[in-house]
Amino acid sequence: MNNPSRLSRRTRLRAAGLTCSVFALVLSAGCAADSSGSDNGKAVIRFNWWGYDARHEMTKQMVALFEKEHPNIDVQVEYSNWDDYWKKLSTSAAAGDMPDVLQITDPFMFSYIDNGQLLDLKKYKDLLHTDKLTENSMAMTTVKGGLYGLPAGDSAFGVAVDPAAFKKAGVPVPDDTKWSWDDYVETATALSKKQPGLVGSVMELYPNMLGVWLRQHGEDFWTEDGSDIGFTEKTVADYWKWVLKLRDSGGTTSAEAAVEAQSAGAGIEQNLVATHKAAMTEMSVTQLGALETAAQRETKLLLFPGEDGASQVGAYTKPGIWYGASARTKHPKEAAELIDFLVNSPEANKIQKFDRGVPVNPDVIKAIRPVLSPAEKRIADYLARINALKPTAVHMSNAKAGPSVPDTFKRINEDVLFNRLSPKEAAKKFISEIKSQM
């Protein structure tokens, strides 16, 4: 849920709604064939992705390298920002003209899978080198015996701490193999009390911590097949009780300040750790480089609290982006070759490094390590540390209700922070609203 997870969640929901309405049109209307074909004996395939200017330039370099190694294939590139990407994809799906190769992500991809619009890559397994890719990284795109995407790269969430702030406050950096959720609150409180102008922790407004909390209690957002919610009212209520404990401790930002910053669209560069106003923040670890560039000093990645003694490992790694292909492509083999290249080519990944997450193939990581920055090496080491814990795979989202969860959580979480709902009332409402979308 590498990262686009923090970009325009309301827009995601609108895009998902548009996608679902378009699917109904696709099922009831005739579809045109994909426009890609052949040019002067070359197979012409279209490759579409979302991103920003730097990603666009890197990806075009990767495509040029692929075309050099595959002179029989001409790749036509198409790219846009996050918002426009999903609108265009919905429109092209309605017209039966999806790009041959495309970026996909959860939970939106599940509707495309359910409607038969993504190619089953298992049919071209002889062209795909998946033996070095972890099962967890492919779990979400392995559906009903088919494989509908290969991971562009893994990411994870964690707690970034500023050792310099800890040192100045005279508070030791916690041992993350042992600290508890209560220890987190106590540490945040001590930092705020001992260092004027510093808060111990940035207030958590996203469901990332909740996901870890659920897993540590033997639950998940969804059942394994995504057919139903996978958590209980009590476990979510207990999480919100912890949130209120953190809020009331004085160890974090006020609810008003946190919500205001979120509403203003503050990015990682404006995070309070980056501006030296907080000592701890939850974050997607692939943002570490940007955080440290803004802060102009090194941070340290810690596991979330509560792992010691938990019923199962709460931490996890998962792709934020997969590469998939249109089920209607005229060139499925060439599409599979491009996907394999993007995932497994060391030369391609030397160009993009961790832009789409940490490469899942360990041979690729080994090959590109000499060109990684110190922050990128620490990100790779952090993911390796999580994988050594042998976490279970994150369960796939429900195709219908999954896209609504981030916005639903955000709204109800604010109700808890502003005392409009008790934790128990919030948990009940959270479950009711998710179920109403299924």
Coordinates of C-alpha atoms in Angstrom, one line a residue:
M1 CA 0.0 0.0 0.0
N2 CA 7.7 2.9 -3.0
N3 CA 6.4 6.2 -2.7
P4 CA 3.0 6.9 -4.4
S5 CA 1.3 5.7 -1.2
R6 CA 1.5 9.2 0.1
L7 CA 0.4 11.0 -3.0
S8 CA -3.2 12.3 -3.3
R9 CA -5.1 9.5 -1.6
R10 CA -8.4 11.2 -2.4
T11 CA -7.4 11.2 -6.1
R12 CA -6.6 7.5 -5.8
L13 CA -10.1 6.8 -4.7
R14 CA -11.5 8.9 -7.5
A15 CA -9.3 7.1 -10.0
A16 CA -10.3 3.7 -8.6
G17 CA -14.0 4.6 -8.9
L18 CA -13.5 5.6 -12.5
T19 CA -11.7 2.4 -13.1
C20 CA -14.5 0.3 -11.7
S21 CA -17.1 2.2 -13.8
V22 CA -15.1 1.7 -16.9
F23 CA -14.8 -2.0 -16.3
A24 CA -18.6 -2.3 -16.5
L25 CA -18.4 -0.6 -19.9
V26 CA -15.7 -2.9 -21.1
L27 CA -17.7 -6.0 -20.2
S28 CA -20.8 -4.7 -22.0
A29 CA -19.3 -3.1 -25.1
G30 CA -17.1 -4.3 -27.9
C31 CA -13.3 -3.6 -27.5
A32 CA -10.9 -2.4 -30.1
A33 CA -7.6 -4.2 -30.6
D34 CA -4.4 -2.8 -29.1
S35 CA -2.8 -0.2 -31.4
S36 CA 0.8 -1.6 -31.1
G37 CA 2.0 -3.7 -34.0
S38 CA 5.0 -3.9 -36.3
D39 CA 7.2 -1.3 -37.9
N40 CA 9.8 -2.3 -40.6
G41 CA 10.0 -5.8 -39.2
K42 CA 10.3 -4.6 -35.6
A43 CA 7.7 -5.5 -32.9
V44 CA 6.3 -2.2 -31.6
I45 CA 5.2 -2.2 -28.0
R46 CA 4.0 0.6 -25.8
F47 CA 5.3 1.1 -22.2
N48 CA 3.4 3.4 -19.8
W49 CA 4.3 4.5 -16.3
W50 CA 3.6 7.3 -13.8
G51 CA 6.3 9.3 -12.1
Y52 CA 8.1 12.6 -12.1
D53 CA 10.7 14.2 -14.4
A54 CA 13.8 12.3 -13.0
R55 CA 12.0 9.0 -13.2
H56 CA 10.9 9.7 -16.8
E57 CA 14.5 10.4 -17.8
M58 CA 15.9 7.4 -16.1
T59 CA 13.3 5.1 -17.6
K60 CA 13.9 6.4 -21.1
Q61 CA 17.6 5.6 -20.6
M62 CA 16.6 2.1 -19.5
V63 CA 14.4 1.6 -22.5
A64 CA 17.2 2.8 -24.9
L65 CA 19.5 0.2 -23.4
F66 CA 16.8 -2.5 -23.8
E67 CA 16.3 -1.5 -27.5
K68 CA 20.1 -1.7 -28.0
E69 CA 20.1 -5.2 -26.7
H70 CA 16.9 -6.1 -28.5
P71 CA 17.2 -4.5 -32.0
N72 CA 14.0 -6.3 -33.1
I73 CA 11.8 -4.4 -30.6
D74 CA 10.8 -0.8 -30.7
V75 CA 9.4 0.6 -27.4
Q76 CA 7.2 3.6 -27.5
V77 CA 7.2 5.3 -24.2
E78 CA 4.3 7.1 -22.5
Y79 CA 4.4 8.7 -19.1
S80 CA 2.4 11.0 -16.9
N81 CA 1.9 12.1 -13.3
W82 CA 0.0 9.8 -10.8
D83 CA -3.4 11.4 -11.2
D84 CA -3.4 11.4 -15.0
Y85 CA -1.9 7.9 -15.2
W86 CA -5.0 6.2 -13.7
K87 CA -7.4 8.3 -15.7
K88 CA -5.6 7.5 -19.0
L89 CA -5.4 3.8 -18.0
S90 CA -9.1 3.7 -17.3
T91 CA -9.9 5.2 -20.7
S92 CA -7.5 2.9 -22.6
A93 CA -9.0 -0.1 -20.8
A94 CA -12.5 1.0 -22.0
A95 CA -11.2 1.2 -25.5
G96 CA -9.4 -2.1 -25.4
D97 CA -6.2 -0.2 -26.0
M98 CA -4.1 -0.6 -22.9
P99 CA -0.3 -0.2 -23.2
D100 CA 1.6 -3.5 -23.8
V101 CA 3.7 -3.0 -20.7
L102 CA 2.6 -0.9 -17.7
Q103 CA 3.3 0.0 -14.1
I104 CA 0.7 -1.4 -11.7
T105 CA 0.2 -1.1 -8.0
D106 CA -2.1 -2.4 -5.2
P107 CA -5.0 -2.1 -4.6
F108 CA -6.0 -0.8 -8.0
M109 CA -4.4 -3.7 -10.0
F110 CA -6.8 -6.3 -8.5
S111 CA -9.8 -4.9 -10.5
Y112 CA -7.7 -5.2 -13.7
I113 CA -6.7 -8.8 -12.8
D114 CA -10.3 -9.7 -11.9
N115 CA -11.5 -8.4 -15.3
G116 CA -9.0 -10.3 -17.3
Q117 CA -7.2 -7.2 -18.5
L118 CA -3.7 -8.2 -17.4
L119 CA -1.6 -10.9 -19.1
D120 CA -0.8 -14.1 -17.2
L121 CA 3.0 -14.0 -17.3
K122 CA 3.3 -17.6 -16.2
K123 CA 2.6 -18.5 -19.9
Y124 CA 5.9 -16.9 -20.7
K125 CA 8.0 -18.1 -17.8
D126 CA 10.7 -19.3 -20.1
L127 CA 11.4 -15.6 -20.8
L128 CA 11.2 -14.4 -17.2
H129 CA 13.9 -15.1 -14.6
T130 CA 11.9 -15.4 -11.4
D131 CA 14.0 -18.0 -9.6
K132 CA 15.8 -15.3 -7.6
L133 CA 12.6 -13.3 -6.8
T134 CA 11.1 -13.9 -3.4
E135 CA 7.6 -15.4 -3.0
N136 CA 6.6 -12.5 -0.8
S137 CA 7.4 -10.0 -3.5
M138 CA 5.2 -11.8 -6.0
A139 CA 2.5 -12.9 -3.6
M140 CA 0.1 -10.1 -4.5
T141 CA 0.3 -10.6 -8.2
T142 CA 0.1 -14.4 -8.0
V143 CA -3.7 -14.8 -8.2
K144 CA -5.8 -17.9 -8.9
G145 CA -2.8 -19.7 -10.3
G146 CA -1.7 -16.9 -12.6
L147 CA 1.1 -14.4 -12.4
Y148 CA 0.1 -10.8 -13.3
G149 CA 3.1 -8.7 -12.5
L150 CA 6.8 -8.8 -11.6
P151 CA 8.1 -6.6 -8.8
A152 CA 9.9 -3.4 -9.8
G153 CA 11.4 -3.3 -6.3
D154 CA 10.6 -3.8 -2.7
S155 CA 10.1 -1.2 -0.1
A156 CA 9.2 -1.2 3.6
F157 CA 8.2 1.1 6.4
G158 CA 10.2 1.8 9.5
V159 CA 11.0 4.4 12.1
A160 CA 13.7 7.0 11.1
V161 CA 15.4 8.5 14.1
D162 CA 17.8 11.4 14.3
P163 CA 20.8 10.2 16.4
A164 CA 22.0 13.8 16.8
A165 CA 18.7 14.9 18.3
F166 CA 18.8 11.9 20.7
K167 CA 22.3 12.8 21.7
K168 CA 21.5 16.5 22.3
A169 CA 18.5 15.5 24.4
G170 CA 20.6 12.9 26.4
V171 CA 18.2 10.1 25.5
P172 CA 19.6 6.8 24.2
V173 CA 18.5 5.5 20.8
P174 CA 16.2 2.5 21.6
D175 CA 17.2 -1.1 20.9
D176 CA 14.7 -1.9 18.3
T177 CA 15.0 -5.7 18.8
K178 CA 13.4 -5.2 22.3
W179 CA 11.4 -2.0 22.4
S180 CA 7.6 -2.1 23.0
W181 CA 4.9 0.3 21.9
D182 CA 4.9 1.7 25.5
D183 CA 8.7 2.2 25.1
Y184 CA 8.0 4.2 22.0
V185 CA 5.7 6.6 23.9
E186 CA 8.1 6.9 26.8
T187 CA 11.0 7.6 24.5
A188 CA 9.1 10.3 22.6
T189 CA 8.0 11.9 25.8
A190 CA 11.5 12.0 27.2
L191 CA 12.8 13.6 24.1
S192 CA 10.2 16.3 24.2
K193 CA 10.8 17.1 27.9
K194 CA 14.6 17.2 27.7
Q195 CA 15.0 19.2 24.5
P196 CA 13.1 22.5 24.2
G197 CA 11.7 23.1 20.7
L198 CA 11.9 19.3 19.9
V199 CA 9.0 16.8 19.8
G200 CA 9.9 13.2 20.2
S201 CA 7.8 11.9 17.3
V202 CA 5.8 13.0 14.4
M203 CA 2.1 12.1 14.8
E204 CA 1.1 9.1 12.7
L205 CA -1.7 9.9 10.3
Y206 CA -1.4 7.0 7.9
P207 CA -2.4 3.3 8.3
N208 CA 1.2 2.0 8.1
M209 CA 1.7 1.6 11.8
L210 CA -1.7 0.0 12.1
G211 CA -0.7 -2.6 9.5
V212 CA 2.3 -3.6 11.6
W213 CA 0.2 -3.6 14.8
L214 CA -2.4 -5.9 13.2
R215 CA 0.3 -8.4 11.9
Q216 CA 1.9 -8.5 15.4
H217 CA -1.5 -9.6 16.7
G218 CA -1.8 -12.3 14.1
E219 CA -4.1 -10.4 11.9
D220 CA -3.9 -8.3 8.6
F221 CA -6.1 -5.8 6.8
W222 CA -7.5 -8.6 4.7
T223 CA -7.9 -12.3 4.7
E224 CA -5.3 -14.1 2.5
D225 CA -7.4 -14.1 -0.6
G226 CA -8.7 -10.5 0.0
S227 CA -12.3 -11.7 0.2
D228 CA -13.0 -10.2 3.6
I229 CA -11.4 -8.0 6.3
G230 CA -8.7 -9.8 8.3
F231 CA -8.8 -7.9 11.6
T232 CA -11.0 -7.6 14.6
E233 CA -12.7 -4.6 16.2
K234 CA -10.8 -5.0 19.4
T235 CA -7.3 -5.0 17.8
V236 CA -8.1 -1.8 15.9
A237 CA -9.6 -0.2 19.0
D238 CA -6.5 -1.1 21.0
Y239 CA -4.3 0.6 18.4
W240 CA -6.3 3.8 18.6
K241 CA -6.0 3.7 22.4
W242 CA -2.3 3.6 21.9
V243 CA -2.5 6.6 19.5
L244 CA -4.4 8.6 22.2
K245 CA -1.7 7.6 24.7
L246 CA 1.0 9.0 22.4
R247 CA -1.1 12.1 21.7
D248 CA -1.6 12.8 25.4
S249 CA 2.0 12.1 26.4
G250 CA 3.4 15.4 25.0
G251 CA 5.8 13.3 23.0
T252 CA 4.4 14.2 19.6
T253 CA 3.0 17.0 17.5
S254 CA -0.5 18.2 18.3
A255 CA -3.4 16.8 16.3
E256 CA -4.1 20.2 14.8
A257 CA -0.5 20.8 13.6
A258 CA -0.3 17.3 12.2
V259 CA -3.5 17.5 10.2
E260 CA -2.7 21.0 9.0
A261 CA 0.7 19.8 7.6
Q262 CA -1.0 16.8 5.9
S263 CA -3.7 19.0 4.4
A264 CA -1.0 21.4 3.1
G265 CA 0.6 18.5 1.2
A266 CA 3.9 18.6 3.1
G267 CA 6.4 16.3 1.6
I268 CA 9.3 14.4 3.1
E269 CA 11.5 17.5 2.8
Q270 CA 9.1 19.3 5.2
N271 CA 9.0 16.4 7.7
L272 CA 9.8 17.6 11.2
V273 CA 12.8 15.3 11.4
A274 CA 14.1 16.9 8.2
T275 CA 13.7 20.4 9.8
H276 CA 15.3 19.2 13.2
K277 CA 12.0 19.7 15.0
A278 CA 11.3 16.0 15.7
A279 CA 13.5 13.1 16.6
M280 CA 11.4 10.2 15.2
T281 CA 9.1 9.6 12.2
E282 CA 7.4 6.7 10.6
M283 CA 8.2 6.6 6.9
S284 CA 8.6 4.6 3.7
V285 CA 12.3 3.7 3.9
T286 CA 12.9 4.6 0.2
Q287 CA 12.4 8.2 1.2
L288 CA 15.5 8.1 3.5
G289 CA 17.8 9.8 1.0
A290 CA 15.5 12.7 0.5
L291 CA 15.0 13.0 4.2
E292 CA 18.7 13.1 4.9
T293 CA 19.4 15.5 2.1
A294 CA 16.9 17.9 3.6
A295 CA 18.1 17.4 7.1
Q296 CA 21.8 17.5 6.0
R297 CA 22.7 14.7 8.5
E298 CA 22.4 11.0 8.8
T299 CA 19.5 9.2 10.3
K300 CA 19.0 5.6 11.5
L301 CA 16.3 3.1 10.5
L302 CA 14.6 1.2 13.3
L303 CA 12.1 -1.6 13.3
F304 CA 8.7 -0.7 14.5
P305 CA 8.2 -1.4 18.2
G306 CA 6.5 -4.5 19.5
E307 CA 8.3 -7.2 17.5
D308 CA 9.8 -8.8 20.6
G309 CA 7.2 -11.3 21.8
A310 CA 4.7 -10.6 19.0
S311 CA 2.6 -13.5 17.8
Q312 CA 4.0 -13.0 14.3
V313 CA 6.5 -10.6 12.7
G314 CA 4.8 -7.3 12.0
A315 CA 7.5 -5.9 9.7
Y316 CA 7.3 -6.7 6.1
T317 CA 8.7 -5.9 2.7
K318 CA 6.6 -5.6 -0.4
P319 CA 6.7 -4.0 -3.8
G320 CA 5.1 -0.6 -4.2
I321 CA 5.2 -1.1 -8.0
W322 CA 5.0 -4.1 -10.3
Y323 CA 5.4 -4.3 -14.1
G324 CA 2.5 -6.0 -15.9
A325 CA 1.3 -6.4 -19.5
S326 CA -2.0 -6.1 -21.3
A327 CA -3.9 -9.3 -21.9
R328 CA -4.6 -8.0 -25.4
T329 CA -1.0 -7.2 -26.4
K330 CA -0.1 -8.4 -29.9
H331 CA 3.5 -9.0 -28.7
P332 CA 3.3 -10.9 -25.4
K333 CA 6.8 -12.4 -25.7
E334 CA 8.4 -9.0 -26.4
A335 CA 6.4 -7.5 -23.5
A336 CA 7.7 -10.3 -21.2
E337 CA 11.3 -9.6 -22.4
L338 CA 11.0 -5.9 -21.5
I339 CA 9.5 -6.8 -18.1
D340 CA 12.3 -9.2 -17.4
F341 CA 14.9 -6.7 -18.5
L342 CA 13.5 -3.9 -16.2
V343 CA 13.5 -6.3 -13.2
N344 CA 16.6 -8.3 -13.7
S345 CA 19.1 -6.3 -15.7
P346 CA 22.0 -5.0 -13.5
E347 CA 22.7 -2.3 -16.1
A348 CA 19.2 -1.1 -16.1
N349 CA 19.0 -1.0 -12.3
K350 CA 22.3 0.9 -12.2
I351 CA 20.4 3.7 -13.9
Q352 CA 17.3 3.8 -11.7
K353 CA 18.8 2.3 -8.5
F354 CA 16.0 2.5 -5.9
D355 CA 13.6 4.8 -7.7
R356 CA 10.9 2.1 -7.9
G357 CA 12.1 0.3 -4.7
V358 CA 15.0 -2.0 -3.8
P359 CA 15.6 -4.6 -6.6
V360 CA 14.3 -8.0 -5.4
N361 CA 16.9 -10.0 -7.3
P362 CA 19.9 -10.3 -4.9
D363 CA 22.3 -10.6 -7.8
V364 CA 21.2 -7.2 -9.0
I365 CA 21.7 -5.7 -5.6
K366 CA 25.2 -7.1 -5.5
A367 CA 26.0 -5.8 -8.9
I368 CA 24.8 -2.2 -8.3
R369 CA 26.0 -1.9 -4.7
P370 CA 29.2 -0.1 -5.7
V371 CA 27.2 2.8 -7.2
L372 CA 24.8 3.1 -4.3
S373 CA 24.9 6.1 -1.9
P374 CA 25.5 5.5 1.8
A375 CA 21.7 6.0 2.4
E376 CA 20.8 3.5 -0.3
K377 CA 23.1 0.9 1.2
R378 CA 21.4 1.4 4.6
I379 CA 18.0 1.0 2.9
A380 CA 19.1 -2.3 1.3
D381 CA 20.6 -3.5 4.6
Y382 CA 17.3 -2.6 6.4
L383 CA 15.2 -4.6 4.0
A384 CA 17.7 -7.5 4.2
R385 CA 17.3 -7.3 8.0
I386 CA 13.5 -7.5 7.7
N387 CA 13.6 -10.4 5.3
A388 CA 15.9 -12.3 7.7
L389 CA 13.0 -12.2 10.2
K390 CA 11.1 -14.3 7.6
P391 CA 7.9 -12.3 7.7
T392 CA 4.7 -13.6 6.1
A393 CA 3.5 -11.9 2.9
V394 CA 1.1 -9.1 3.1
H395 CA -2.4 -10.2 2.2
M396 CA -3.8 -8.9 -1.1
S397 CA -6.5 -6.2 -0.8
N398 CA -10.1 -6.6 -1.7
A399 CA -10.6 -5.4 -5.3
K400 CA -13.7 -3.4 -4.4
A401 CA -13.0 -2.0 -1.0
G402 CA -9.2 -1.9 -1.0
P403 CA -8.9 1.5 -2.7
S404 CA -11.1 3.2 -0.1
V405 CA -9.2 2.1 3.0
P406 CA -6.5 4.9 3.2
D407 CA -9.1 7.7 3.0
T408 CA -11.4 5.9 5.3
F409 CA -8.6 5.4 7.9
K410 CA -7.5 9.0 7.5
R411 CA -10.9 10.4 8.2
I412 CA -11.7 8.2 11.2
N413 CA -8.2 8.6 12.6
E414 CA -8.8 12.4 12.7
D415 CA -12.1 11.7 14.5
V416 CA -10.2 9.8 17.1
L417 CA -7.5 12.5 17.5
F418 CA -10.1 15.2 17.9
N419 CA -12.2 13.2 20.3
R420 CA -15.2 13.0 18.0
L421 CA -15.1 9.1 18.3
S422 CA -13.8 6.8 21.0
P423 CA -11.4 4.1 19.9
K424 CA -14.2 1.5 20.2
E425 CA -16.6 3.6 18.2
A426 CA -13.9 4.3 15.6
A427 CA -13.1 0.6 15.1
K428 CA -16.7 -0.3 14.7
K429 CA -17.2 2.5 12.1
F430 CA -14.0 1.6 10.3
I431 CA -15.1 -2.0 9.8
S432 CA -18.7 -1.0 8.9
E433 CA -17.5 1.5 6.2
I434 CA -15.0 -1.0 4.6
K435 CA -17.6 -3.7 4.5
S436 CA -20.1 -1.4 2.9
Q437 CA -17.7 -1.1 -0.1
M438 CA -17.3 -4.8 -0.6

